[in-house]
CSV table of C-alpha atoms in Angstrom, one decimal:
chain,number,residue,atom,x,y,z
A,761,UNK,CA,-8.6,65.7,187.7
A,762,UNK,CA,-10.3,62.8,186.1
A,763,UNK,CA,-13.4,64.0,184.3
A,764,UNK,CA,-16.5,61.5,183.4
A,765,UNK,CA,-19.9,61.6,181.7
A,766,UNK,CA,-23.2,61.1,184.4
A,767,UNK,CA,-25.5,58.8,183.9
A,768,UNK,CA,-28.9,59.7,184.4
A,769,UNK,CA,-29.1,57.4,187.4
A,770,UNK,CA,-26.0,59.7,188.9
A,771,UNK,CA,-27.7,62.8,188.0
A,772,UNK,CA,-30.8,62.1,189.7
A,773,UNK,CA,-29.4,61.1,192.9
A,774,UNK,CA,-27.3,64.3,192.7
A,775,UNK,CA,-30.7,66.6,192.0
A,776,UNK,CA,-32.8,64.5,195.0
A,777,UNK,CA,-30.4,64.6,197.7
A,778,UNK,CA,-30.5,68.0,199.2
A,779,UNK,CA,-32.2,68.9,202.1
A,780,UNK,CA,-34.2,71.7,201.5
A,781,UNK,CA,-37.9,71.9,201.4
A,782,UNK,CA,-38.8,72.7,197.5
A,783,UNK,CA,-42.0,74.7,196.6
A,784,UNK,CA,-45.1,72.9,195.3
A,785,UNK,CA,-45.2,71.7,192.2
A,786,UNK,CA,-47.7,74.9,189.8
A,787,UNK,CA,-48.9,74.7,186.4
A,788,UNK,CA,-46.2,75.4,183.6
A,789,UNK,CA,-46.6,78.9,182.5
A,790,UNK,CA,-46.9,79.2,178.7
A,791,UNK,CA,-45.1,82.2,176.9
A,792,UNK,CA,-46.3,83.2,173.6
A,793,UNK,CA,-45.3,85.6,171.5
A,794,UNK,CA,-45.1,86.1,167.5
A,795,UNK,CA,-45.5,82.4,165.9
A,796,UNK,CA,-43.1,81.4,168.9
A,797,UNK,CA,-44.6,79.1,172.1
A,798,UNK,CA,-42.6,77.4,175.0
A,799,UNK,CA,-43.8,76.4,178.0
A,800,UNK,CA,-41.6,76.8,181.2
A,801,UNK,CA,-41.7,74.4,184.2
A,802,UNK,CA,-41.1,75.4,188.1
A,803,UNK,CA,-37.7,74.7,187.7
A,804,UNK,CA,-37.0,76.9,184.4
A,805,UNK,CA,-36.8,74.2,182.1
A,806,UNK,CA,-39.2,73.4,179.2
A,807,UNK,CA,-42.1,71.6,180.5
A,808,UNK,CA,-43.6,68.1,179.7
A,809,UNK,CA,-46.8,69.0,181.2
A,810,UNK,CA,-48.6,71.9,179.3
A,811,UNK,CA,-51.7,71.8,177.7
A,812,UNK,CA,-51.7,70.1,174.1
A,813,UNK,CA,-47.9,68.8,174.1
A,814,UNK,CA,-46.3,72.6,174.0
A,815,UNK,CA,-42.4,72.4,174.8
A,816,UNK,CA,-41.3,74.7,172.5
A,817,UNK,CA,-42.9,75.6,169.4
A,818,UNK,CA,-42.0,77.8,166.2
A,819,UNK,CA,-44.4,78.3,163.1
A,820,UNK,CA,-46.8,75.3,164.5
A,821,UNK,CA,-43.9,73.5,164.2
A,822,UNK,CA,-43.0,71.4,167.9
A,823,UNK,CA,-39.0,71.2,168.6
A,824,UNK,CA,-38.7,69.1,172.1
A,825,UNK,CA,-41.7,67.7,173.4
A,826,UNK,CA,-41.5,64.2,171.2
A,827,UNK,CA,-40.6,60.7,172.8
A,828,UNK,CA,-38.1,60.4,175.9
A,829,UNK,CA,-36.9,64.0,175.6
A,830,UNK,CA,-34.8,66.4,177.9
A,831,UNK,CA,-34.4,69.8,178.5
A,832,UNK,CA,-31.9,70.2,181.6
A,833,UNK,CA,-29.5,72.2,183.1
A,834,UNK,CA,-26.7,71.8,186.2
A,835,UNK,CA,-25.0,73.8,188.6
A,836,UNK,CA,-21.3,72.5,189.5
A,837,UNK,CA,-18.7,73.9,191.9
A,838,UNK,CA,-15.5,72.9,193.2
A,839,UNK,CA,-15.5,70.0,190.7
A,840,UNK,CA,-18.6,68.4,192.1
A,841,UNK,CA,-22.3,69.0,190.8
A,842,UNK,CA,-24.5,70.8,193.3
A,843,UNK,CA,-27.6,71.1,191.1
A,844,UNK,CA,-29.1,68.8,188.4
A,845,UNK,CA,-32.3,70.2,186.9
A,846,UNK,CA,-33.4,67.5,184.6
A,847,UNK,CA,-37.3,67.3,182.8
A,848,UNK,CA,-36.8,63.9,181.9
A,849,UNK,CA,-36.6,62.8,185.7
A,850,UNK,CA,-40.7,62.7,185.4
A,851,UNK,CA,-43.1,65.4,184.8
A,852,UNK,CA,-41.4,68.5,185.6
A,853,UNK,CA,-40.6,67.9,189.3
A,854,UNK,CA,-36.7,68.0,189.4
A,855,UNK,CA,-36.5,71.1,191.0
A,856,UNK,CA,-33.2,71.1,192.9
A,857,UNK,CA,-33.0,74.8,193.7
A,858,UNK,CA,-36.4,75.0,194.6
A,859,UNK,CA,-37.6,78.0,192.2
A,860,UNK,CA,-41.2,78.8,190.7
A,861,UNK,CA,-41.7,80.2,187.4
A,862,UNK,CA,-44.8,83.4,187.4
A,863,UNK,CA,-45.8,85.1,184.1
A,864,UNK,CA,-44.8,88.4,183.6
A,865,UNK,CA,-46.1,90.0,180.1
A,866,UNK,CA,-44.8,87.5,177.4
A,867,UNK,CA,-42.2,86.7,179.8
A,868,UNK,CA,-41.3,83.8,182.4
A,869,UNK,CA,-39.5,84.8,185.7
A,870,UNK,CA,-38.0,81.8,187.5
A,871,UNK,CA,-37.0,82.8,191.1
A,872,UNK,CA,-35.7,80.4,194.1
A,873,UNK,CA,-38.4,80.1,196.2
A,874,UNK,CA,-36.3,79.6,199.5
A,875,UNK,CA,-35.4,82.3,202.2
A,876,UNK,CA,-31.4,81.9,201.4
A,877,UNK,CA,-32.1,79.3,198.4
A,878,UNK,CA,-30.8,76.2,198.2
A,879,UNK,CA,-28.0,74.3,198.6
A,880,UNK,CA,-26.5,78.2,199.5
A,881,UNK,CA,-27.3,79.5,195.9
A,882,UNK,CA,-30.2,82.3,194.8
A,883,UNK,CA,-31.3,81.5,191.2
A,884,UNK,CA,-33.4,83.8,189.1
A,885,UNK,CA,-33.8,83.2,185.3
A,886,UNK,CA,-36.0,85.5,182.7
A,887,UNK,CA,-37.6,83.7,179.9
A,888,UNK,CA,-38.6,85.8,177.0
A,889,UNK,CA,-39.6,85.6,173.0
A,890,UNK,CA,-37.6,89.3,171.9
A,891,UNK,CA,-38.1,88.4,168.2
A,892,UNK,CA,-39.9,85.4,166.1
A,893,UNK,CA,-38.0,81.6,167.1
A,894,UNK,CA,-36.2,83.4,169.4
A,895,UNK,CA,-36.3,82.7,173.0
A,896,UNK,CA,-34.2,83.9,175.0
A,897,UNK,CA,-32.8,83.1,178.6
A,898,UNK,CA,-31.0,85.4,181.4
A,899,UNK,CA,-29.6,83.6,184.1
A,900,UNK,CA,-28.8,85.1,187.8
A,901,UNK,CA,-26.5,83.4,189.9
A,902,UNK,CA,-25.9,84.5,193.2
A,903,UNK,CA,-23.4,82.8,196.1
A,904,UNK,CA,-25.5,83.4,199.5
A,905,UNK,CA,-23.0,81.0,201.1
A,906,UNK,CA,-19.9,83.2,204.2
A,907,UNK,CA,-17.0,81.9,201.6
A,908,UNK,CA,-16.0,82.3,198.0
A,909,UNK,CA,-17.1,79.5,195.7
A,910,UNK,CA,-14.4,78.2,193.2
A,911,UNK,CA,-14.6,76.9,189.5
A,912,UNK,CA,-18.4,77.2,189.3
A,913,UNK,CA,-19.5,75.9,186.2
A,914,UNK,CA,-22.9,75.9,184.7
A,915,UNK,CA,-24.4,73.5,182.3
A,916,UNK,CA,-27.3,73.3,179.6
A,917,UNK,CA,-28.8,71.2,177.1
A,918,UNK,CA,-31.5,70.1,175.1
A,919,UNK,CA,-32.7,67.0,172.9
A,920,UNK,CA,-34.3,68.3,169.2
A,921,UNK,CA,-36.9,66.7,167.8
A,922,UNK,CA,-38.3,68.9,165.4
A,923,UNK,CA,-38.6,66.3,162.8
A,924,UNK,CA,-40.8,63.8,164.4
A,925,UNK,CA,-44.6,66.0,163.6
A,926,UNK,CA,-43.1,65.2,159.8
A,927,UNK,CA,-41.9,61.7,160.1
A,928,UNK,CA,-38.5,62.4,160.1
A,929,UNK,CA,-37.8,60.2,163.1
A,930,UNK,CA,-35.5,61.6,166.1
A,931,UNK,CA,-32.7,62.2,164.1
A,932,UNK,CA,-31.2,65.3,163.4
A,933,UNK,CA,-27.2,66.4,162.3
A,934,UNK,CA,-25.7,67.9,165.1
A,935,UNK,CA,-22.9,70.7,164.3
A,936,UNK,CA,-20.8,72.9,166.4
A,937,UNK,CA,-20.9,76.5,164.7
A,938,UNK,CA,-18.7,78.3,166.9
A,939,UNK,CA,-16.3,78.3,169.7
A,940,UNK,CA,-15.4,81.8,172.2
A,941,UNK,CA,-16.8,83.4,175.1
A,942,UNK,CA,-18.9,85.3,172.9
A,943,UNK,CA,-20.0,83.4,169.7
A,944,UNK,CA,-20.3,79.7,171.1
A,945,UNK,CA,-23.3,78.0,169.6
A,946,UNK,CA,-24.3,74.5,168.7
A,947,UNK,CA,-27.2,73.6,166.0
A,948,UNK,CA,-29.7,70.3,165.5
A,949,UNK,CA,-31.5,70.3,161.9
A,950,UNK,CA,-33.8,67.6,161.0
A,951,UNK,CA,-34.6,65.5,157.6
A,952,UNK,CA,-36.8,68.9,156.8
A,953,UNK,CA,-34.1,71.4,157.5
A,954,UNK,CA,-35.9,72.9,160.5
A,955,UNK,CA,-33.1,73.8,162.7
A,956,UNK,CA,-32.9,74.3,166.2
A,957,UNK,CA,-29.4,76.5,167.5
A,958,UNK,CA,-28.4,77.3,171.1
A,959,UNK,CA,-26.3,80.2,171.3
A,960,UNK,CA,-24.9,82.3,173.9
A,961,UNK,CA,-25.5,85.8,174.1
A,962,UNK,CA,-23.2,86.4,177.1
A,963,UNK,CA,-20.7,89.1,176.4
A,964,UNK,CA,-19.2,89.4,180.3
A,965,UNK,CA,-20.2,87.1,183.3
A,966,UNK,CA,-18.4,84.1,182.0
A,967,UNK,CA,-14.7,83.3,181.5
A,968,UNK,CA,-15.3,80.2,178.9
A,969,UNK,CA,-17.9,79.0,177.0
A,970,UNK,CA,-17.9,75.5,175.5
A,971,UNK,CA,-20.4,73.8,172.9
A,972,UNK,CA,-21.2,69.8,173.6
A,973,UNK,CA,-23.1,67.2,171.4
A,974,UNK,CA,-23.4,64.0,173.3
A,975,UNK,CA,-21.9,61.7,171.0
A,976,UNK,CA,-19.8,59.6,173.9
A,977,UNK,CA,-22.9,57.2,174.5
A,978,UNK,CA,-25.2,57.9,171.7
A,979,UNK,CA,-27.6,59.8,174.6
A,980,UNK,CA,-30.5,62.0,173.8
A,981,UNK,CA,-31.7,62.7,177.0
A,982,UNK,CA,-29.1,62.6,179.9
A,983,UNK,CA,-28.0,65.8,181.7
A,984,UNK,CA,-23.9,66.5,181.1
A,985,UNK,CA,-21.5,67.8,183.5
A,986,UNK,CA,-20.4,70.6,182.2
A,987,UNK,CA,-16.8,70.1,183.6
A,988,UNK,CA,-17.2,67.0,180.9
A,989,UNK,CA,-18.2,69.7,178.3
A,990,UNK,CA,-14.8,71.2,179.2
A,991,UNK,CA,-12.7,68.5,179.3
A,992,UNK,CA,-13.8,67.5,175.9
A,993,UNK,CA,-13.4,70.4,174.0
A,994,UNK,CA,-15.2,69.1,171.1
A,995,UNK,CA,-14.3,72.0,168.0
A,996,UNK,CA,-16.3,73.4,165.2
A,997,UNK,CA,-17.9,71.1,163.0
A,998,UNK,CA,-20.4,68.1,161.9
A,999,UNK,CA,-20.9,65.4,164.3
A,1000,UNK,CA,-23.0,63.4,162.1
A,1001,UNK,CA,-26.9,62.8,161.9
A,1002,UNK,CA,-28.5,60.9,165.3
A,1003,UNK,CA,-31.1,61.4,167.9
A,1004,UNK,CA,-27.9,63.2,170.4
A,1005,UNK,CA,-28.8,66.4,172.6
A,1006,UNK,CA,-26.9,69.4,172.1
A,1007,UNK,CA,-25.4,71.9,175.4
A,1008,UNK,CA,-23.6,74.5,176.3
A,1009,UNK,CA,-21.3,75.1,179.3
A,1010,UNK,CA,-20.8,78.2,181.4
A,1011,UNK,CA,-17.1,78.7,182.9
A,1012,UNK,CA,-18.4,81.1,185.9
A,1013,UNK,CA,-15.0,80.8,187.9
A,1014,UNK,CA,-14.6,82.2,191.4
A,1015,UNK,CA,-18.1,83.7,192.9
A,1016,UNK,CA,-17.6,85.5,196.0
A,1017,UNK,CA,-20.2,85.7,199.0
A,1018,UNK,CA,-23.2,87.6,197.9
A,1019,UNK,CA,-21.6,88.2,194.7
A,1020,UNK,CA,-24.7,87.7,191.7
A,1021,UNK,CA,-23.5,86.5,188.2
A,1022,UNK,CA,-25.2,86.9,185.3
A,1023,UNK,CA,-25.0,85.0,182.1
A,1024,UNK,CA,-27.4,84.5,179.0
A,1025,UNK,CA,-28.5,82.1,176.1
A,1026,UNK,CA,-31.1,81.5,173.6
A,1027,UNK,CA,-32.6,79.1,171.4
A,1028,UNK,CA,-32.9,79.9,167.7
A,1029,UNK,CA,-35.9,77.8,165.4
A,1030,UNK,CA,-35.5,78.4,161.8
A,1031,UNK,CA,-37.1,77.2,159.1
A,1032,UNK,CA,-35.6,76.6,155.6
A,1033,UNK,CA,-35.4,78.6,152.6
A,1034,UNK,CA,-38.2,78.5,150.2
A,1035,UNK,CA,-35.3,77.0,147.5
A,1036,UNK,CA,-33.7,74.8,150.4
A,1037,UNK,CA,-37.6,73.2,150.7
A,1038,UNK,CA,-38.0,72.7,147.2
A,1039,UNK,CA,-34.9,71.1,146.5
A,1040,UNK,CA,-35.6,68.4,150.2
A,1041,UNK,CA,-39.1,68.1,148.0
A,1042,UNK,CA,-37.7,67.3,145.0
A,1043,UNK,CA,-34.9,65.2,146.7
A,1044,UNK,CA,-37.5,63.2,148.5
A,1045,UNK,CA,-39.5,62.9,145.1
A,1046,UNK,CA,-36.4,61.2,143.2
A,1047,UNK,CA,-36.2,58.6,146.0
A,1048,UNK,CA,-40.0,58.0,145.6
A,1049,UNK,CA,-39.8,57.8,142.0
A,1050,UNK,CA,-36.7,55.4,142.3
A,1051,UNK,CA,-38.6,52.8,144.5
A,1052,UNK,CA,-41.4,53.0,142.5
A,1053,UNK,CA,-39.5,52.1,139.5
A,1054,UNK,CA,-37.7,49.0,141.3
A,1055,UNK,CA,-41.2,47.7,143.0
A,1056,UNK,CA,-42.5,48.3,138.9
């Protein structure tokens, strides 16, 4: 099987052309918690439509919600993509499986608001801030379809943007930390050395895990298959400093009828070290001083 990158013109045909009646378009609900913010959309993405710009925020400090930015995820089985989820489509309202997020405590729940959900899938997804620039996601997946559904594979990803409030532009180098089922995780850090990480925390529920930074078209913002993610197989390591999203991919395998998988991830903001800041400081006071002198 010949694998490609979508285009966000092929993703959004994919996420408008089911035929099921999704649920009204509510307010983002805004989870707080610590000095950790994020806003969730309908769909379980970050929203682009919460009070004051939130998308997701650490220490005052906003990571996504800069520019032409994305926050997506897709569904894929048999080879095909069922679900594309994609923020940057227009103002939260790509909602292929037709969910609503409610607040619960300092928690978002994201259920499928359908009878049998859509497209024959049930999607439920918990939202949470367990510790400070941690926010964590739990993903249920169940089949509601009469036969067993092969090679389902789950995608997600994000753009970083963290050092835009600084003017640090969009850029940001992208590294792959670790590959495995259990230690996969991928990591944006700006100019500043705020640092942005998605990381599963899945320890069953998946049967590969793959890490992704979309350096095929230079994109930022376009949802990736993740049987692309597969087929690529980037490795650990630096995949150089540009405005690129990063993702992870969820090998889910065979799902039988009625059968519910579950799978996790979260997003880690960090800050740098005290010395780390003072030596960007200083770096960026040499370069100051060295312009000065050649304008002098």
């Amino acid at each position: 099987m010949t694998f490609k990158k979508k285009t966000i013109s092929q993703v959004v045909a994919v996420a408008l052309c089911g035929t099921f009646a999704a649920a009204a378009q509510a307010a983002p609900v805004v989870i707080s918690n610590f000095n950790t913010s994020a806003a969730i959309a309908d769909a379980g993405y970050f929203s682009a439509t919460a009070p004051g710009g939130l998308g997701l925020s650490f220490m005052g400090r906003e990571f996504v919600n800069h520019g032409t930015w994305a926050s997506n995820y897709s569904l894929s089985v048999g080879g095909s993509l069922v679900a594309v989820a994609d923020e940057a489509v227009g103002g939260d309202t790509s909602n292929p499986l037709g969910a609503v997020a409610i607040p619960v405590g300092t928690a978002a729940e994201v259920n499928t608001n359908l009878p049998f959900g859509a497209h024959g899938w049930t999607f439920t997804q918990t939202v949470s801030i367990p510790s400070d620039g941690h926010v964590s996601v739990m993903v249920n997946l169940t089949n509601n379809s009469k036969s067993t559904a092969s090679d389902v594979l789950w995608g997600v990803g994000v753009d970083p943007d963290q050092g835009i409030p600084v003017g640090g532009g969009f850029g940001t180098t992208n590294e792959i930390l670790a590959t495995g089922v259990t230690g996969t995780a991928v990591r944006a850090t700006s100019s500043d050395g705020y640092s942005l990480t998605l990381r599963n925390t899945t320890s069953a529920g998946a049967d590969a895990i793959a890490a992704y930074v979309d350096t095929v078209f230079g994109s930022c913002c376009a949802p990736i298959d993740p049987a692309f993610i597969f087929a690529t197989a980037q490795g650990v390591g630096s995949y150089g400093f540009a405005d690129h999203s990063i993702n992870l991919a969820f090998d889910l395998g065979d799902i039988a009828p009625g059968e519910t998988v579950t799978f996790g991830y979260e997003y880690v903001m960090a800050v740098p070290e005290p010395e780390t800041y003072a030596m960007l400081l200083a770096g960026l006071g040499l370069i100051g001083f060295s312009l000065r002198r050649r304008s002098a």
